Amino acid sequence: MGILWLDLRHALRQLRHRPGFTAITVLTLALGIGATTAIFSVVYGVLLRPLSYPKPEQIVRLWEVDPAGHRMNFAEPNFVDLRAASNSFAAITETGGDEVTVTGGAAPTRVNAAVVSQDFFKVLGVSPVAGRGFSPEDQRQGAAPVLLVSHAYWQQYLGGAPDLSRFKLVADNHVFSVIGVMPQNFSFPDNTALWVPRDFFPPDTSRTAHNWVVFGRLTDRASLPQARAELDAIAHRLKQQYGQDTDMSAASIIRLQDAMTAQVRPALFLLLGAVGFLLLVACANVANLLLAQSAARQRELAIRAALGADRHTLVRQFLVESFVLCGISGALGVIAARWGVDLLVALAPKDLPRLDSVSTNLPVLFFVLCLTILLSVALGIFTAVRATSGDVREALAEGGRQQISGPRSQRFGRTIVVAQLATTMILLVGAGLLGRSLLRVLSVDPGFRTEHIVTMDLAFPALDHALPELPSDAEKAARVHEIDELFARLRGVPGVESVAGGDTLPLVDNSVSNGGFLILRPGQQPQSIEDFEKLGHNPSITGYADYCVASDDYFRVLGIPLLRGRFFDGRDTLDAPHAALINEALARKRWPNEDPLGKTIEFGNMDGDLRLLTIVGVVGDARNRSLETRPDPTIYVDYRQRPMRTTSFIVVVRTAQPPASVIAAAREILRDIDPNLPPHFQTFAQVFASSLASRRFNLMLVGAFAAAALLLAAAGIYGVMAYSVARRTRELGVRIALGATAGDVLRLVLGQGLGTTAIGVAIGVAGSLALTGMIRSLLFGVSAFDPLTLAAVTLLLAAVSLFACWIPARRATRVDPLEALRYE
């Protein structure tokens, strides 16, 4: 320990005597460690950190699989049969839900409410922290309506009151008693604030209505492959038993954590790989700095060796110096990473799962410690081997000049620069491909306009077609009247040009519903959902489309053109024959060689209204789900004829005024009409931008890493060239004294730098071709081997390298021969 303490004091003294080298080295390593730690914090929190439930590895997500191999949510009868027949699960549950308006608390609010079946909380292994959970009496048909609330809702809207019996919450026209409070930070699934027993509502009877998300907890003895084999066997039996009445022919099962993160896993691993390359570039820069410093200390090391210091002692001292440098850098990197994590969480797409699990916790700090130790050992051994590999007598006799400026040492430095340039090339190509993909996405015609539109998202009480009694015409008319009154008053706001609404808006997450429809002739109208499903067995009259409720001006406000026929208008009342508009994608698919106007279709499975729809118009295609997918076939119905699907309703207002003034006026109008409807306002431009948030986030981070790597690579090649010129001052002076011109010297130095650059770029191109295929799933409209991107990045890297070489090359042309010949 005494020897180590002396080595530590010696290392600190050495670093203090070289403040410029120390500062640059520490900041370079801190940049690499901090960026790597911040990204690893996100990767660990989202992908690697175990779910905060008992034995989370046993919790799984299940899907039905149709004969074509497509995964679907469960139909309830299939779930019930699977639950009864399976032996692999300790518990299995189904859940569904939506955003609802809730009153009865401190203020009306909109929250996510989940309908959960028996064993939901047993699957997750959680129980209320206040009150009680659902009892068997609560989970039966006809039971009194009860619910559980999240800890956050309890604190914010119920004041954290210990007596829950005095609270009655109203949601979707039902009055619920609050019986329990769930643990803090528990909001599964999808930021849920309220949980209601599934048995409060009537059961579904259709085996083709895929409305339910199913989770299960495996028994201690069951493995995932065993459960998968058992579920496939059960699905096969159900298919044999029910034939065309069920779509399920197999089942899919994966860990719940994998299911939650499957969509973001490729992007996060891409970011981790990108920041890893940045760290390699930073380490290469530090390695070159250490190489230069060890060369400058050759005479000192030779004297110490001559006085009796063995190689083991010198290596140990270099390792201690490396540990001090990396330790300081690691500490600064952790501080930078904490700020970086906060910034990443603020910039991350809001739909990134498990974002609340991201932090600089103990596993992340352990990662930093391991990374710091690894870098310390690698850089220390590298420096020690290079510094102690020379001949002592030669170093003492020549002052270390031959070792310092020898071809071997210079080749080693240039090799490091080649690695830097190749790594930077890979990062730049990745950033270029992501950038070009974003430009391609932005160039896609969405089929609608986004400018000067304000959206007002509302959650009305449900007109629930799942109940035994369908809502009366009076209830439907009341809903239509409320929306009409809202439209009329909004049109009177100064600056408002037009107002419309619908149950969905293009690019709004999870707002579009879809299902199978029938192409029928008048008189073929089914009398029940069961009749509908029987007719659906005939593929010649079936189709699949999105189902959207819209008002008259919906298409005009959004700029969706009318191609044939007419829009909805005043003749489309509740009692009139029901009209429908279809988009061009559906017209091409189902009626490619004929006019669809006047055709009648049945889509009553979407809202319980089995009256036929007559196609009265064809509109342009709008990309409802994503700019990156083709427009889906879509059927639009009039909200005045089909108000059943107006529970979630988005009002769109086109205005020439600033959005803030329109939002303030709209808020007042809604408060007058119904103070229990809390709205959510956005501009449509914000909705559009949110749909690209994930792609922008990936591009921003990879681009930032690539830019940082480019600067470090430029600094690295500048440092090597400047060092080389400084060590060759005598040689260059002799060349100039013998008649070499400034141009000759400039070409000599630039040729050496550009040769190194050419090798680095060539290796980088090869590495890019080998690695960019891994990000193919994140690209759009661009090949992973895009020649334009490769050419542009090559030219950029060559230009930056040329500039970095030119500065020391110009200095070399100004060498005074007399000064050079007196050098040393």
Short mmCIF file of C-alpha atoms in Angstrom, two decimals, residues 238-399:
data_model
loop_
_atom_site.label_atom_id
_atom_site.label_comp_id
_atom_site.label_asym_id
_atom_site.label_seq_id
_atom_site.Cartn_x
_atom_site.Cartn_y
_atom_site.Cartn_z
CA LEU A 238 -60.82 -24.74 -30.78
CA LYS A 239 -60.31 -24.29 -34.52
CA GLN A 240 -61.47 -27.83 -35.16
CA GLN A 241 -64.47 -27.33 -32.89
CA TYR A 242 -65.66 -23.94 -34.14
CA GLY A 243 -64.26 -23.86 -37.67
CA GLN A 244 -64.99 -20.55 -39.41
CA ASP A 245 -66.58 -19.12 -36.28
CA THR A 246 -63.10 -18.47 -34.88
CA ASP A 247 -60.04 -16.90 -36.47
CA MET A 248 -57.59 -18.52 -34.06
CA SER A 249 -55.53 -21.43 -35.31
CA ALA A 250 -52.50 -21.03 -33.02
CA ALA A 251 -51.28 -18.89 -30.13
CA SER A 252 -48.25 -16.72 -29.48
CA ILE A 253 -46.64 -16.17 -26.09
CA ILE A 254 -43.61 -14.10 -25.02
CA ARG A 255 -42.34 -12.51 -21.82
CA LEU A 256 -44.31 -9.45 -20.84
CA GLN A 257 -41.19 -7.30 -20.67
CA ASP A 258 -40.21 -8.36 -24.20
CA ALA A 259 -43.73 -7.64 -25.44
CA MET A 260 -43.68 -4.14 -23.93
CA THR A 261 -40.35 -3.22 -25.50
CA ALA A 262 -40.35 -5.12 -28.81
CA GLN A 263 -41.04 -2.03 -30.93
CA VAL A 264 -38.25 0.10 -29.44
CA ARG A 265 -35.56 -2.56 -28.97
CA PRO A 266 -33.86 -2.13 -32.40
CA ALA A 267 -33.68 1.66 -32.04
CA LEU A 268 -32.26 1.54 -28.51
CA PHE A 269 -29.61 -1.00 -29.45
CA LEU A 270 -28.74 1.20 -32.42
CA LEU A 271 -28.19 4.15 -30.06
CA LEU A 272 -26.11 2.00 -27.70
CA GLY A 273 -23.97 0.84 -30.62
CA ALA A 274 -23.58 4.41 -31.88
CA VAL A 275 -22.46 5.74 -28.51
CA GLY A 276 -20.10 2.77 -28.22
CA PHE A 277 -18.43 3.88 -31.45
CA LEU A 278 -18.16 7.40 -30.05
CA LEU A 279 -16.43 6.00 -26.97
CA LEU A 280 -13.99 4.12 -29.22
CA VAL A 281 -13.16 7.33 -31.08
CA ALA A 282 -12.61 9.13 -27.77
CA CYS A 283 -10.35 6.34 -26.53
CA ALA A 284 -8.36 6.44 -29.77
CA ASN A 285 -7.82 10.17 -29.28
CA VAL A 286 -6.63 9.59 -25.72
CA ALA A 287 -4.38 6.76 -26.89
CA ASN A 288 -2.68 9.11 -29.34
CA LEU A 289 -2.23 11.71 -26.61
CA LEU A 290 -0.74 9.10 -24.30
CA LEU A 291 1.52 7.88 -27.11
CA ALA A 292 2.86 11.39 -27.62
CA GLN A 293 3.38 11.90 -23.88
CA SER A 294 5.18 8.59 -23.45
CA ALA A 295 7.48 9.49 -26.33
CA ALA A 296 8.24 12.86 -24.74
CA ARG A 297 9.16 11.09 -21.50
CA GLN A 298 11.57 8.57 -23.05
CA ARG A 299 14.70 10.20 -21.64
CA GLU A 300 13.16 10.44 -18.17
CA LEU A 301 12.17 6.75 -18.28
CA ALA A 302 15.59 5.76 -19.55
CA ILE A 303 17.31 7.55 -16.65
CA ARG A 304 15.01 5.91 -14.14
CA ALA A 305 15.66 2.52 -15.70
CA ALA A 306 19.41 3.14 -15.59
CA LEU A 307 19.14 4.00 -11.90
CA GLY A 308 17.54 0.64 -11.17
CA ALA A 309 13.82 0.87 -11.86
CA ASP A 310 12.68 -2.38 -13.44
CA ARG A 311 10.03 -2.62 -16.15
CA HIS A 312 7.45 -3.92 -13.68
CA THR A 313 7.80 -0.73 -11.63
CA LEU A 314 7.42 1.51 -14.69
CA VAL A 315 4.39 -0.41 -15.94
CA ARG A 316 2.77 -0.15 -12.51
CA GLN A 317 3.29 3.61 -12.44
CA PHE A 318 1.74 4.01 -15.91
CA LEU A 319 -1.23 1.93 -14.80
CA VAL A 320 -1.71 4.14 -11.74
CA GLU A 321 -1.58 7.25 -13.93
CA SER A 322 -4.17 5.69 -16.23
CA PHE A 323 -6.43 4.83 -13.28
CA VAL A 324 -6.21 8.40 -12.00
CA LEU A 325 -7.06 9.85 -15.42
CA CYS A 326 -9.94 7.44 -16.03
CA GLY A 327 -11.20 7.76 -12.44
CA ILE A 328 -11.49 11.53 -12.73
CA SER A 329 -13.07 11.14 -16.16
CA GLY A 330 -15.53 8.54 -14.86
CA ALA A 331 -16.62 10.80 -12.00
CA LEU A 332 -17.18 13.70 -14.41
CA GLY A 333 -18.89 11.30 -16.81
CA VAL A 334 -21.41 10.27 -14.12
CA ILE A 335 -22.22 13.92 -13.42
CA ALA A 336 -22.64 14.57 -17.14
CA ALA A 337 -24.71 11.38 -17.49
CA ARG A 338 -27.19 12.54 -14.84
CA TRP A 339 -27.82 15.70 -16.83
CA GLY A 340 -27.85 13.65 -20.01
CA VAL A 341 -30.47 11.25 -18.67
CA ASP A 342 -32.75 14.15 -17.72
CA LEU A 343 -32.31 15.57 -21.21
CA LEU A 344 -32.96 12.21 -22.88
CA VAL A 345 -36.13 11.65 -20.85
CA ALA A 346 -37.34 15.15 -21.81
CA LEU A 347 -36.59 14.58 -25.51
CA ALA A 348 -37.70 10.94 -25.75
CA PRO A 349 -40.97 10.11 -27.53
CA LYS A 350 -43.83 10.04 -25.05
CA ASP A 351 -44.80 6.54 -26.17
CA LEU A 352 -41.42 5.11 -25.18
CA PRO A 353 -42.33 2.32 -22.73
CA ARG A 354 -41.02 2.24 -19.15
CA LEU A 355 -39.64 5.77 -19.39
CA ASP A 356 -40.26 6.20 -15.66
CA SER A 357 -37.72 3.41 -15.00
CA VAL A 358 -34.84 5.37 -16.53
CA SER A 359 -32.37 6.73 -13.96
CA THR A 360 -28.71 6.63 -12.94
CA ASN A 361 -29.26 3.85 -10.41
CA LEU A 362 -26.86 1.34 -8.82
CA PRO A 363 -26.67 -1.03 -11.84
CA VAL A 364 -25.83 1.96 -14.04
CA LEU A 365 -23.14 3.13 -11.59
CA PHE A 366 -21.74 -0.41 -11.53
CA PHE A 367 -21.63 -0.26 -15.34
CA VAL A 368 -19.66 3.02 -15.11
CA LEU A 369 -17.25 1.46 -12.61
CA CYS A 370 -16.62 -1.57 -14.84
CA LEU A 371 -16.23 0.65 -17.89
CA THR A 372 -13.76 2.92 -16.07
CA ILE A 373 -11.69 -0.03 -14.86
CA LEU A 374 -11.66 -1.54 -18.37
CA LEU A 375 -10.53 1.73 -19.94
CA SER A 376 -7.92 2.26 -17.21
CA VAL A 377 -6.38 -1.16 -17.74
CA ALA A 378 -6.50 -0.94 -21.56
CA LEU A 379 -5.02 2.55 -21.80
CA GLY A 380 -2.50 1.92 -19.01
CA ILE A 381 -1.16 -1.28 -20.54
CA PHE A 382 -1.10 0.33 -23.99
CA THR A 383 0.93 3.29 -22.72
CA ALA A 384 3.23 1.19 -20.55
CA VAL A 385 4.10 -1.26 -23.32
CA ARG A 386 4.82 1.53 -25.77
CA ALA A 387 6.85 3.56 -23.26
CA THR A 388 9.04 0.74 -21.93
CA SER A 389 9.80 -1.11 -25.14
CA GLY A 390 12.90 0.92 -26.09
CA ASP A 391 16.62 0.51 -25.51
CA VAL A 392 17.90 2.36 -22.43
CA ARG A 393 21.41 3.10 -23.72
CA GLU A 394 20.11 4.39 -27.05
CA ALA A 395 17.62 6.64 -25.29
CA LEU A 396 20.35 8.07 -23.05
CA ALA A 397 22.81 8.52 -25.90
CA GLU A 398 20.47 10.12 -28.41
CA GLY A 399 18.03 11.84 -26.09
#
